Structures are given as C-alpha cells and as structure tokens.
Amino acid sequence: MLNTSDVLETIRMIQDENLDIRTITMGISLLSCADSDIDASCEKVYQKIIHQAKDLVKTGERLEMEYGIPIINKRIAVTPISMLVAASGGDPVKYALALERAANQVGVNFIGGFSALVHKGFAAGDQALINAIPEALACTEHVCASVNVGSTKAGINLDAVRLMGQVVRRCSEITQDRQCVASSKLVVFCNAPEDNPFMAGAFHGPGEPDCVINVGVSGPGVVRAALASAPKDLDISQVAELIKKTAFKITRMGQLIGSEAAKRLGVPFGIVDLSLAPTPAVGDSVAHILEEIGLEQCGACGTTACLALLNDAVKKGGVMASSAVGGLSGAFIPVSEDAGMIDAARSGALCIEKLEAMTAVCSVGLDMIAIPGDTPAEVISAIIADEAAIGMVNSKTTAVRIIPAVGLKEGEELEYGGLFGTAPIMPVRTQSPARFINRGGQIPAPLQSLKN
Amino acid sequence: MRAVLTVIGKDRVGIMSMVSNQCAACNANILEVTQTVLQDLFCMIMLVDISQLNCELSEMVYQMQQLGESKGLSIHVMHEDIFNSMHRI
C-alpha cells in the first residue's frame, strides 16, 4: 500500500500549500477556417472552437473531482488570427468578437491567439491586426493578444517595436475607466513559444497539430514550504536538490492530469509547461521562495542569483517527470500576481531595472508591471526593445506585459482582484529614447543565430 | 481502479462505521485500511476498489465530502494514480 506519509504529503500540498494545475489549455488550429469572406471565416472559427472544446470545461471539472486537485483555468489557444486576416481582409475586431462568443459558449476562462508574428517583417494582415488590438481587447473580456517582435534567428523588428509601444499605450487609454485592463491582456514577445499554455501569451503555432492539450502546473507554495521546513544550514547545492525533488512531484501531477485530459477529450497530449506560476494568495509567491533561500526581501542584491538557481532546479526536476516539456518552462515573476513582489515593489526594494536583470535568468519577462500613466509610447517601445534584446541574445523567450496606468502616477496602485492582483505603479526612467526607436528597421540577428 | 480515501479529524465513536457504510452505499470495496490515533486526532487511510461503483467517482467524492462536513471531519477521496505518479518512479 501507499506510504502514509506520502499520502498525507500530497494532501497537505493541495490543501495548505496551494498546489494546483494552473491551466489546461486546448490548442486549436484555425487554418482550416480561412475564407475570403470575413463573416464566413468568423462563423467557421466559432463553429470549430465550440466543436473541439465543447467538453473541455466539463472534463476539467471531472478531473478536479476525481483526482482531488484543483484545475484553476481551462483555456483555449488558437492560430494567430493575423493569418486569417491575411486571407479575409476586413476588420480584425470581428474575429475577436467571434472568439469571445466561442469562449462564452464553451465556458473557458481565456482564449488566446489574437496574435501576429512579425519578427522579420509585416505580412498581409499583420499590421491591420496589430492596429485593431486596443479595440479588440476593450470590447471583449476573454480574448488575449500577443505579438512576436523578435527572435534569435531573425533579430528584432524595430518598426514593430515602435508600433507596439503605441498600441500598449492606446490599450490603456481606451480602458482607463476599467483599470487599464486591456494592456494586461497583451504580451509583446521575443522568441515566442508556439505551445505556451499560459495567458496572456498563449497562441497555437502554425507548426502545431490540429488540436492538442497543453498543461501548465503551478506550485510556488509547495517549493517555499519545502524550503521552510528544511534545516536552515543547508548549503546552496542542497537547496537546489530540494527544489528539484519538489519540482519533480509537481510536474508528475501535471503530466498525469494532462495525459488523462487528452485521453478523455480524444486529442493528442502536447506538453507540460514547467513553470512556477504565483498567485496573489498568501503562500503562493515566487518572491517568498527567494526570501526563503535567504534574501531579506525580493529585489535585494543576490535576487538574480537565487532566481537563476530556482529556475534551473525547477527545470531539472521537471524534465524527468514529463514526457514532453515545452511552453515557457521557468519561474514567472509577474509583479501584480505575486504577494511578495507586490510588497517588494511597494517598499521600493524591487525596481524595473532589477526585474529586467531577473528576466535574463528566468522565463517570461517584464510581466504585469504598472508604470506611470504619462510614460510616452517611445519609452514603452524602448522597454520592449531592451527586453527583446535579452531574449534575442540569450536564445530564450522574453516578453513584456506592462500597463501604463493612465491617469495615475508613481506610488498609486491598480487593483484588479482575482488572479491579476494589485499592481503598484513603479517608476520608469524618463530620458527619451525617441530618436533610437524612430529609426525603424531591423536589429540584425546576433552571431548566436548562426548555429547550422 | 482504486482510490485513496483519507479521514482526518477529532476521534469519536463510529467514524469507521460511518465511512465504511458510505463506501458500501457506493459499492466501493475496501481493500486496505491503516489508521492511527495521535492524542485525540484520528487519521485513517483506506484503499478502496472503485471499479464496481454504482455511481460516478465524482459523485462518491461529493458524498464523502458532505458526510465529512456534517460530522466535522476532513474526508478526501482521490484517485490512486495521483499518489502513484507523485511518489513512485
């Protein structure tokens, strides 16, 4: 029989330490829906989604019940909509409304894929889609958008970077009365993964199968609790070992639920995303793990080193636990969604520059950071360019999801509630990068891209 | 198919019979039981066969939860696979 302490450990992880499956995301290819008539195309999109995902939420809920593990989100990722706009032309907002209607019909929490991949230039449909992002996000609740502006292979599309600064600002402006919520649903990527199950950046890449199930696990609370109950004099390699073992257990859970969900839905199982995704709930914070390793507060000198160790140990533990690893796979550091990060930002221990350094050693990038409402579009573009450069040179994914808090200034806060949490407005350097951003063109791919 | 049923709470008369009655009502066969009482905290782990259930597993989970709540006990029923996948390679 099972060991009693193992059984109790699993139950404790779920009951007390917030272990959960963060998301089951169904990826659906919409390439078969392309039509030269936009209304026909939208109808095909709607029909295909509700056909493929009709049992997604129900299956997720049954798995929750039977296995006793909470599954927080059921989501859908679709083919970048710019590819359909290329065929149909017309107003891309129509697609956003079709996605929203489908999301409401099947009951998912989010639907991602209002996206364009423009790292090497704009193709037909791309610019129209990007320009439509603010309105699409403002008039829908569940739709998420993402734009890939750079890659290690292609370099960085500075024209797209310039445009995205304006789009991010515009998103905030038109949802100013709703906590600038539209910009919290928009991610600007470098090296965007095609199988990422996490929002807001999830989309179903063109190289993916017709339909697939990807899973994102969570579990910062479990890692923190394991460190908290370990002897205080462990040396750092023993700390890494402990995190690895814990990550293994968390990932096995994701692998089990993902493969079971895929089996029941009759679609192939894609990947497990080995990410530590925090929530604003007490005890579910990545910052608190870093503090448990030995920092007074997240943001202190040493934060980057601790995060690098954490990120690496999570991957090493997770890789053996899963048959296929993908997505972002690393620790997330969204400021507004992490109780420890919120505290650190409020106290001034954590600044944007430190966060930028942290993104060089963990997955994602500058995530859920509120900046003063009067920040010019060029500065936002330059933040995106900096982050994309880190991703490009280090052959890793980086992303920017920042929220210009229009009408508010440093020291005030945006309050979202739920998983999105609270975003203290962080100061940004105000010296102008406008001349650099307005040059346009393409930042050439680095030498790292020449691996063949 | 087997499930792990855990009962944790303050020790009192009749916990065992109450839980096993509910198992019988769902047609779940009890395969193994281990229990300890630490001071006055009762902790029981049961392995039950759920292949012949007369209801859905999710229904049994729900009924056990209700039973636990009404008696001030924490009762969980979870598919055995979750423990196997987490603790066995």
PDB file of N, CA, C and O in Angstrom, chain A residues 417-446:
ATOM      1  N   GLY A 417      -7.859  42.535  -8.464  1.00  0.00           N
ATOM      2  CA  GLY A 417      -8.522  41.443  -7.757  1.00  0.00           C
ATOM      3  C   GLY A 417      -8.295  40.137  -8.502  1.00  0.00           C
ATOM      4  O   GLY A 417      -7.758  40.122  -9.606  1.00  0.00           O
ATOM      5  N   GLY A 418      -8.680  39.032  -7.890  1.00  0.00           N
ATOM      6  CA  GLY A 418      -8.546  37.715  -8.524  1.00  0.00           C
ATOM      7  C   GLY A 418      -7.094  37.382  -8.815  1.00  0.00           C
ATOM      8  O   GLY A 418      -6.190  37.829  -8.108  1.00  0.00           O
ATOM      9  N   LEU A 419      -6.868  36.609  -9.886  1.00  0.00           N
ATOM     10  CA  LEU A 419      -5.512  36.158 -10.205  1.00  0.00           C
ATOM     11  C   LEU A 419      -4.597  37.303 -10.631  1.00  0.00           C
ATOM     12  O   LEU A 419      -3.379  37.213 -10.516  1.00  0.00           O
ATOM     13  N   PHE A 420      -5.175  38.390 -11.143  1.00  0.00           N
ATOM     14  CA  PHE A 420      -4.352  39.501 -11.631  1.00  0.00           C
ATOM     15  C   PHE A 420      -3.795  40.373 -10.508  1.00  0.00           C
ATOM     16  O   PHE A 420      -2.811  41.078 -10.699  1.00  0.00           O
ATOM     17  N   GLY A 421      -4.429  40.367  -9.342  1.00  0.00           N
ATOM     18  CA  GLY A 421      -3.862  41.009  -8.154  1.00  0.00           C
ATOM     19  C   GLY A 421      -3.852  42.524  -8.160  1.00  0.00           C
ATOM     20  O   GLY A 421      -4.746  43.175  -8.690  1.00  0.00           O
ATOM     21  N   THR A 422      -2.777  43.059  -7.586  1.00  0.00           N
ATOM     22  CA  THR A 422      -2.636  44.502  -7.387  1.00  0.00           C
ATOM     23  C   THR A 422      -1.304  44.961  -7.973  1.00  0.00           C
ATOM     24  O   THR A 422      -0.272  44.376  -7.676  1.00  0.00           O
ATOM     25  N   ALA A 423      -1.333  46.015  -8.767  1.00  0.00           N
ATOM     26  CA  ALA A 423      -0.092  46.471  -9.396  1.00  0.00           C
ATOM     27  C   ALA A 423       0.324  47.847  -8.881  1.00  0.00           C
ATOM     28  O   ALA A 423      -0.283  48.851  -9.256  1.00  0.00           O
ATOM     29  N   PRO A 424       1.349  47.908  -8.007  1.00  0.00           N
ATOM     30  CA  PRO A 424       1.861  49.217  -7.592  1.00  0.00           C
ATOM     31  C   PRO A 424       2.573  49.864  -8.787  1.00  0.00           C
ATOM     32  O   PRO A 424       3.280  49.181  -9.527  1.00  0.00           O
ATOM     33  N   ILE A 425       2.352  51.154  -8.970  1.00  0.00           N
ATOM     34  CA  ILE A 425       2.957  51.820 -10.133  1.00  0.00           C
ATOM     35  C   ILE A 425       4.438  52.087  -9.856  1.00  0.00           C
ATOM     36  O   ILE A 425       4.791  52.730  -8.865  1.00  0.00           O
ATOM     37  N   MET A 426       5.291  51.556 -10.732  1.00  0.00           N
ATOM     38  CA  MET A 426       6.738  51.620 -10.498  1.00  0.00           C
ATOM     39  C   MET A 426       7.357  52.723 -11.364  1.00  0.00           C
ATOM     40  O   MET A 426       6.929  52.947 -12.491  1.00  0.00           O
ATOM     41  N   PRO A 427       8.371  53.388 -10.833  1.00  0.00           N
ATOM     42  CA  PRO A 427       8.975  54.478 -11.583  1.00  0.00           C
ATOM     43  C   PRO A 427       9.745  53.980 -12.817  1.00  0.00           C
ATOM     44  O   PRO A 427      10.301  52.889 -12.804  1.00  0.00           O
ATOM     45  N   VAL A 428       9.752  54.813 -13.852  1.00  0.00           N
ATOM     46  CA  VAL A 428      10.461  54.483 -15.092  1.00  0.00           C
ATOM     47  C   VAL A 428      11.400  55.640 -15.417  1.00  0.00           C
ATOM     48  O   VAL A 428      11.057  56.800 -15.180  1.00  0.00           O
ATOM     49  N   ARG A 429      12.581  55.337 -15.957  1.00  0.00           N
ATOM     50  CA  ARG A 429      13.498  56.412 -16.375  1.00  0.00           C
ATOM     51  C   ARG A 429      12.852  57.239 -17.468  1.00  0.00           C
ATOM     52  O   ARG A 429      12.247  56.679 -18.379  1.00  0.00           O
ATOM     53  N   THR A 430      13.007  58.540 -17.392  1.00  0.00           N
ATOM     54  CA  THR A 430      12.247  59.393 -18.306  1.00  0.00           C
ATOM     55  C   THR A 430      13.085  59.962 -19.451  1.00  0.00           C
ATOM     56  O   THR A 430      12.564  60.607 -20.347  1.00  0.00           O
ATOM     57  N   GLN A 431      14.420  59.710 -19.442  1.00  0.00           N
ATOM     58  CA  GLN A 431      15.243  60.208 -20.543  1.00  0.00           C
ATOM     59  C   GLN A 431      14.727  59.619 -21.861  1.00  0.00           C
ATOM     60  O   GLN A 431      14.403  58.439 -21.917  1.00  0.00           O
ATOM     61  N   SER A 432      14.686  60.429 -22.902  1.00  0.00           N
ATOM     62  CA  SER A 432      13.980  59.976 -24.108  1.00  0.00           C
ATOM     63  C   SER A 432      14.813  59.069 -25.021  1.00  0.00           C
ATOM     64  O   SER A 432      15.930  59.420 -25.416  1.00  0.00           O
ATOM     65  N   PRO A 433      14.286  57.914 -25.398  1.00  0.00           N
ATOM     66  CA  PRO A 433      14.920  57.053 -26.397  1.00  0.00           C
ATOM     67  C   PRO A 433      14.293  57.261 -27.773  1.00  0.00           C
ATOM     68  O   PRO A 433      14.447  56.426 -28.664  1.00  0.00           O
ATOM     69  N   ALA A 434      13.557  58.380 -27.964  1.00  0.00           N
ATOM     70  CA  ALA A 434      12.722  58.540 -29.158  1.00  0.00           C
ATOM     71  C   ALA A 434      13.511  58.427 -30.456  1.00  0.00           C
ATOM     72  O   ALA A 434      13.058  57.807 -31.432  1.00  0.00           O
ATOM     73  N   ARG A 435      14.718  59.006 -30.480  1.00  0.00           N
ATOM     74  CA  ARG A 435      15.460  59.022 -31.745  1.00  0.00           C
ATOM     75  C   ARG A 435      15.837  57.605 -32.168  1.00  0.00           C
ATOM     76  O   ARG A 435      15.761  57.235 -33.337  1.00  0.00           O
ATOM     77  N   PHE A 436      16.235  56.779 -31.185  1.00  0.00           N
ATOM     78  CA  PHE A 436      16.566  55.370 -31.461  1.00  0.00           C
ATOM     79  C   PHE A 436      15.338  54.617 -31.974  1.00  0.00           C
ATOM     80  O   PHE A 436      15.392  53.968 -33.027  1.00  0.00           O
ATOM     81  N   ILE A 437      14.223  54.759 -31.257  1.00  0.00           N
ATOM     82  CA  ILE A 437      13.020  53.998 -31.616  1.00  0.00           C
ATOM     83  C   ILE A 437      12.514  54.409 -32.997  1.00  0.00           C
ATOM     84  O   ILE A 437      12.104  53.562 -33.803  1.00  0.00           O
ATOM     85  N   ASN A 438      12.579  55.711 -33.287  1.00  0.00           N
ATOM     86  CA  ASN A 438      12.019  56.193 -34.550  1.00  0.00           C
ATOM     87  C   ASN A 438      12.893  55.902 -35.764  1.00  0.00           C
ATOM     88  O   ASN A 438      12.497  56.152 -36.901  1.00  0.00           O
ATOM     89  N   ARG A 439      14.095  55.368 -35.532  1.00  0.00           N
ATOM     90  CA  ARG A 439      14.926  54.967 -36.679  1.00  0.00           C
ATOM     91  C   ARG A 439      14.229  53.882 -37.496  1.00  0.00           C
ATOM     92  O   ARG A 439      14.373  53.807 -38.709  1.00  0.00           O
ATOM     93  N   GLY A 440      13.517  52.981 -36.805  1.00  0.00           N
ATOM     94  CA  GLY A 440      12.860  51.878 -37.513  1.00  0.00           C
ATOM     95  C   GLY A 440      13.865  50.897 -38.074  1.00  0.00           C
ATOM     96  O   GLY A 440      15.069  50.960 -37.768  1.00  0.00           O
ATOM     97  N   GLY A 441      13.396  49.968 -38.899  1.00  0.00           N
ATOM     98  CA  GLY A 441      14.284  48.950 -39.493  1.00  0.00           C
ATOM     99  C   GLY A 441      14.380  47.702 -38.634  1.00  0.00           C
ATOM    100  O   GLY A 441      13.542  47.457 -37.775  1.00  0.00           O
ATOM    101  N   GLN A 442      15.435  46.931 -38.888  1.00  0.00           N
ATOM    102  CA  GLN A 442      15.580  45.629 -38.241  1.00  0.00           C
ATOM    103  C   GLN A 442      16.908  45.570 -37.493  1.00  0.00           C
ATOM    104  O   GLN A 442      17.962  45.843 -38.084  1.00  0.00           O
ATOM    105  N   ILE A 443      16.873  45.235 -36.202  1.00  0.00           N
ATOM    106  CA  ILE A 443      18.127  44.977 -35.488  1.00  0.00           C
ATOM    107  C   ILE A 443      18.620  43.612 -35.970  1.00  0.00           C
ATOM    108  O   ILE A 443      17.896  42.623 -35.875  1.00  0.00           O
ATOM    109  N   PRO A 444      19.838  43.524 -36.527  1.00  0.00           N
ATOM    110  CA  PRO A 444      20.263  42.260 -37.133  1.00  0.00           C
ATOM    111  C   PRO A 444      20.327  41.121 -36.112  1.00  0.00           C
ATOM    112  O   PRO A 444      20.561  41.361 -34.925  1.00  0.00           O
ATOM    113  N   ALA A 445      20.127  39.902 -36.607  1.00  0.00           N
ATOM    114  CA  ALA A 445      20.220  38.728 -35.740  1.00  0.00           C
ATOM    115  C   ALA A 445      21.642  38.606 -35.212  1.00  0.00           C
ATOM    116  O   ALA A 445      22.595  38.898 -35.922  1.00  0.00           O
ATOM    117  N   PRO A 446      21.812  38.193 -33.958  1.00  0.00           N
ATOM    118  CA  PRO A 446      23.153  38.095 -33.380  1.00  0.00           C
ATOM    119  C   PRO A 446      23.895  36.862 -33.901  1.00  0.00           C
ATOM    120  O   PRO A 446      23.287  35.984 -34.516  1.00  0.00           O
TER     121      PRO A 446
END
